[in-house]
């Protein structure tokens, strides 16, 4: 593994949620905790999607999970989740822009192809991007009885309640 990816092996707090068009079944999404409120706002206002069933979880690499599997087996529901890292080089600013996405491992190849399709052709042909897939696991924490507003640091007023 490249040394510059070591930081991406660290655990990451995520929110697992369900995203759907009104009346549809939907699918699971994993969003970084610190970005969740903005992401949810965009999904609901710009894309008219419903975001439901929020659940706090933590992502860890396969190696971290394997090292402490006995402990994590008691921590909560576990699901294989892949961390995708995309690095784009912008020659006009000479900076790299890094994005990451988390997806159920069963969907990782499909998401990888979708992300590559979003990379401008000149970046692909001139080798100005990198993509890495890091297999891992998400452990959902049992937060039953704890209002999601407390977990996310919100008041009920911010969630639209009167």
PDB file of C-alpha atoms in Angstrom, residues 4-115:
ATOM      1  CA  UNK A   4       0.434   8.371   1.249  1.00  0.00           C
ATOM      2  CA  UNK A   5      -2.686   6.248   1.836  1.00  0.00           C
ATOM      3  CA  UNK A   6      -1.810   5.462   5.439  1.00  0.00           C
ATOM      4  CA  UNK A   7      -4.048   8.273   6.700  1.00  0.00           C
ATOM      5  CA  UNK A   8      -7.010   6.636   4.953  1.00  0.00           C
ATOM      6  CA  UNK A   9      -6.543   3.485   7.011  1.00  0.00           C
ATOM      7  CA  UNK A  10      -7.606   5.389  10.133  1.00  0.00           C
ATOM      8  CA  UNK A  11     -11.097   4.791  11.452  1.00  0.00           C
ATOM      9  CA  UNK A  12     -13.819   7.143  10.227  1.00  0.00           C
ATOM     10  CA  UNK A  13     -17.142   7.974  11.890  1.00  0.00           C
ATOM     11  CA  UNK A  14     -19.984   7.640   9.415  1.00  0.00           C
ATOM     12  CA  UNK A  15     -23.738   7.856   9.271  1.00  0.00           C
ATOM     13  CA  UNK A  16     -25.421   4.980   7.492  1.00  0.00           C
ATOM     14  CA  UNK A  17     -28.783   6.056   6.154  1.00  0.00           C
ATOM     15  CA  UNK A  18     -31.420   5.102   3.645  1.00  0.00           C
ATOM     16  CA  UNK A  19     -31.891   7.311   0.558  1.00  0.00           C
ATOM     17  CA  UNK A  20     -34.951   6.996  -1.672  1.00  0.00           C
ATOM     18  CA  UNK A  21     -37.286   8.805  -3.975  1.00  0.00           C
ATOM     19  CA  UNK A  22     -40.646   9.290  -2.236  1.00  0.00           C
ATOM     20  CA  UNK A  23     -42.462   5.957  -2.189  1.00  0.00           C
ATOM     21  CA  UNK A  24     -39.456   3.922  -3.411  1.00  0.00           C
ATOM     22  CA  UNK A  25     -37.425   1.321  -1.490  1.00  0.00           C
ATOM     23  CA  UNK A  26     -34.114   3.184  -1.633  1.00  0.00           C
ATOM     24  CA  UNK A  27     -30.581   2.137  -0.828  1.00  0.00           C
ATOM     25  CA  UNK A  28     -27.994   2.548   1.904  1.00  0.00           C
ATOM     26  CA  UNK A  29     -25.466   5.375   1.902  1.00  0.00           C
ATOM     27  CA  UNK A  30     -22.467   5.933   4.147  1.00  0.00           C
ATOM     28  CA  UNK A  31     -21.578   9.591   4.743  1.00  0.00           C
ATOM     29  CA  UNK A  32     -18.841  11.096   6.901  1.00  0.00           C
ATOM     30  CA  UNK A  33     -20.335  12.318  10.168  1.00  0.00           C
ATOM     31  CA  UNK A  34     -18.928  15.816   9.772  1.00  0.00           C
ATOM     32  CA  UNK A  35     -20.461  16.190   6.279  1.00  0.00           C
ATOM     33  CA  UNK A  36     -23.798  14.534   6.959  1.00  0.00           C
ATOM     34  CA  UNK A  37     -25.976  17.590   7.622  1.00  0.00           C
ATOM     35  CA  UNK A  38     -24.878  19.384   4.449  1.00  0.00           C
ATOM     36  CA  UNK A  39     -25.131  16.168   2.436  1.00  0.00           C
ATOM     37  CA  UNK A  40     -28.654  15.499   3.745  1.00  0.00           C
ATOM     38  CA  UNK A  41     -29.710  19.060   2.934  1.00  0.00           C
ATOM     39  CA  UNK A  42     -28.475  18.615  -0.654  1.00  0.00           C
ATOM     40  CA  UNK A  43     -30.210  15.266  -1.074  1.00  0.00           C
ATOM     41  CA  UNK A  44     -33.529  16.585   0.259  1.00  0.00           C
ATOM     42  CA  UNK A  45     -33.594  20.040  -1.350  1.00  0.00           C
ATOM     43  CA  UNK A  46     -31.678  19.665  -4.599  1.00  0.00           C
ATOM     44  CA  UNK A  47     -32.515  16.063  -5.465  1.00  0.00           C
ATOM     45  CA  UNK A  48     -35.904  15.671  -3.694  1.00  0.00           C
ATOM     46  CA  UNK A  49     -34.780  12.469  -2.005  1.00  0.00           C
ATOM     47  CA  UNK A  50     -35.868  11.184   1.386  1.00  0.00           C
ATOM     48  CA  UNK A  51     -33.100  10.491   3.896  1.00  0.00           C
ATOM     49  CA  UNK A  52     -34.196   8.152   6.685  1.00  0.00           C
ATOM     50  CA  UNK A  53     -32.973   5.530   9.154  1.00  0.00           C
ATOM     51  CA  UNK A  54     -29.797   7.345  10.213  1.00  0.00           C
ATOM     52  CA  UNK A  55     -27.436   5.179  12.201  1.00  0.00           C
ATOM     53  CA  UNK A  56     -24.027   6.061  13.637  1.00  0.00           C
ATOM     54  CA  UNK A  57     -21.237   3.688  12.632  1.00  0.00           C
ATOM     55  CA  UNK A  58     -17.480   3.561  12.366  1.00  0.00           C
ATOM     56  CA  UNK A  59     -15.459   2.404   9.358  1.00  0.00           C
ATOM     57  CA  UNK A  60     -12.196   0.555   9.841  1.00  0.00           C
ATOM     58  CA  UNK A  61      -9.779  -1.151   7.485  1.00  0.00           C
ATOM     59  CA  UNK A  62      -9.814  -4.909   7.003  1.00  0.00           C
ATOM     60  CA  UNK A  63      -6.531  -5.158   8.943  1.00  0.00           C
ATOM     61  CA  UNK A  64      -7.938  -3.238  11.932  1.00  0.00           C
ATOM     62  CA  UNK A  65     -11.095  -5.338  11.887  1.00  0.00           C
ATOM     63  CA  UNK A  66      -9.165  -8.618  11.669  1.00  0.00           C
ATOM     64  CA  UNK A  67      -6.862  -7.629  14.541  1.00  0.00           C
ATOM     65  CA  UNK A  68      -9.802  -7.001  16.876  1.00  0.00           C
ATOM     66  CA  UNK A  69     -12.540  -9.123  15.326  1.00  0.00           C
ATOM     67  CA  UNK A  70     -13.501 -10.814  18.584  1.00  0.00           C
ATOM     68  CA  UNK A  71     -14.018  -7.452  20.255  1.00  0.00           C
ATOM     69  CA  UNK A  72     -15.875  -5.940  17.295  1.00  0.00           C
ATOM     70  CA  UNK A  73     -18.145  -8.972  16.979  1.00  0.00           C
ATOM     71  CA  UNK A  74     -19.787  -7.812  20.231  1.00  0.00           C
ATOM     72  CA  UNK A  75     -19.945  -4.121  19.290  1.00  0.00           C
ATOM     73  CA  UNK A  76     -22.910  -4.169  16.920  1.00  0.00           C
ATOM     74  CA  UNK A  77     -24.015  -4.983  13.396  1.00  0.00           C
ATOM     75  CA  UNK A  78     -21.073  -5.289  10.976  1.00  0.00           C
ATOM     76  CA  UNK A  79     -21.086  -4.836   7.211  1.00  0.00           C
ATOM     77  CA  UNK A  80     -18.251  -4.916   4.643  1.00  0.00           C
ATOM     78  CA  UNK A  81     -17.807  -1.353   3.346  1.00  0.00           C
ATOM     79  CA  UNK A  82     -15.186  -0.136   0.878  1.00  0.00           C
ATOM     80  CA  UNK A  83     -13.554   3.283   1.075  1.00  0.00           C
ATOM     81  CA  UNK A  84     -12.908   4.739  -2.389  1.00  0.00           C
ATOM     82  CA  UNK A  85     -10.347   7.524  -2.677  1.00  0.00           C
ATOM     83  CA  UNK A  86     -10.103   9.659  -5.815  1.00  0.00           C
ATOM     84  CA  UNK A  87      -7.219  12.091  -6.274  1.00  0.00           C
ATOM     85  CA  UNK A  88      -7.502  14.628  -9.112  1.00  0.00           C
ATOM     86  CA  UNK A  89      -4.571  16.790 -10.163  1.00  0.00           C
ATOM     87  CA  UNK A  90      -5.465  20.304 -11.326  1.00  0.00           C
ATOM     88  CA  UNK A  91      -2.653  21.612 -13.539  1.00  0.00           C
ATOM     89  CA  UNK A  92      -4.013  25.183 -13.433  1.00  0.00           C
ATOM     90  CA  UNK A  93      -3.511  25.408  -9.652  1.00  0.00           C
ATOM     91  CA  UNK A  94      -0.912  22.615  -9.326  1.00  0.00           C
ATOM     92  CA  UNK A  95      -2.933  21.153  -6.445  1.00  0.00           C
ATOM     93  CA  UNK A  96      -4.508  17.788  -5.937  1.00  0.00           C
ATOM     94  CA  UNK A  97      -8.109  17.480  -4.851  1.00  0.00           C
ATOM     95  CA  UNK A  98      -8.998  14.338  -2.917  1.00  0.00           C
ATOM     96  CA  UNK A  99     -12.498  12.988  -2.426  1.00  0.00           C
ATOM     97  CA  UNK A 100     -13.606   9.818  -0.735  1.00  0.00           C
ATOM     98  CA  UNK A 101     -16.755   7.756  -0.793  1.00  0.00           C
ATOM     99  CA  UNK A 102     -17.868   4.812   1.310  1.00  0.00           C
ATOM    100  CA  UNK A 103     -20.047   2.104  -0.189  1.00  0.00           C
ATOM    101  CA  UNK A 104     -21.193  -1.411   0.657  1.00  0.00           C
ATOM    102  CA  UNK A 105     -18.425  -3.654  -0.661  1.00  0.00           C
ATOM    103  CA  UNK A 106     -20.883  -5.507  -2.879  1.00  0.00           C
ATOM    104  CA  UNK A 107     -21.444  -2.209  -4.778  1.00  0.00           C
ATOM    105  CA  UNK A 108     -17.816  -1.022  -4.796  1.00  0.00           C
ATOM    106  CA  UNK A 109     -17.012  -1.942  -8.391  1.00  0.00           C
ATOM    107  CA  UNK A 110     -20.174  -0.245  -9.696  1.00  0.00           C
ATOM    108  CA  UNK A 111     -19.408   2.913  -7.683  1.00  0.00           C
ATOM    109  CA  UNK A 112     -15.796   2.841  -8.878  1.00  0.00           C
ATOM    110  CA  UNK A 113     -16.949   2.821 -12.498  1.00  0.00           C
ATOM    111  CA  UNK A 114     -19.424   5.647 -11.820  1.00  0.00           C
ATOM    112  CA  UNK A 115     -16.718   7.767 -10.219  1.00  0.00           C
TER     113      UNK A 115
END
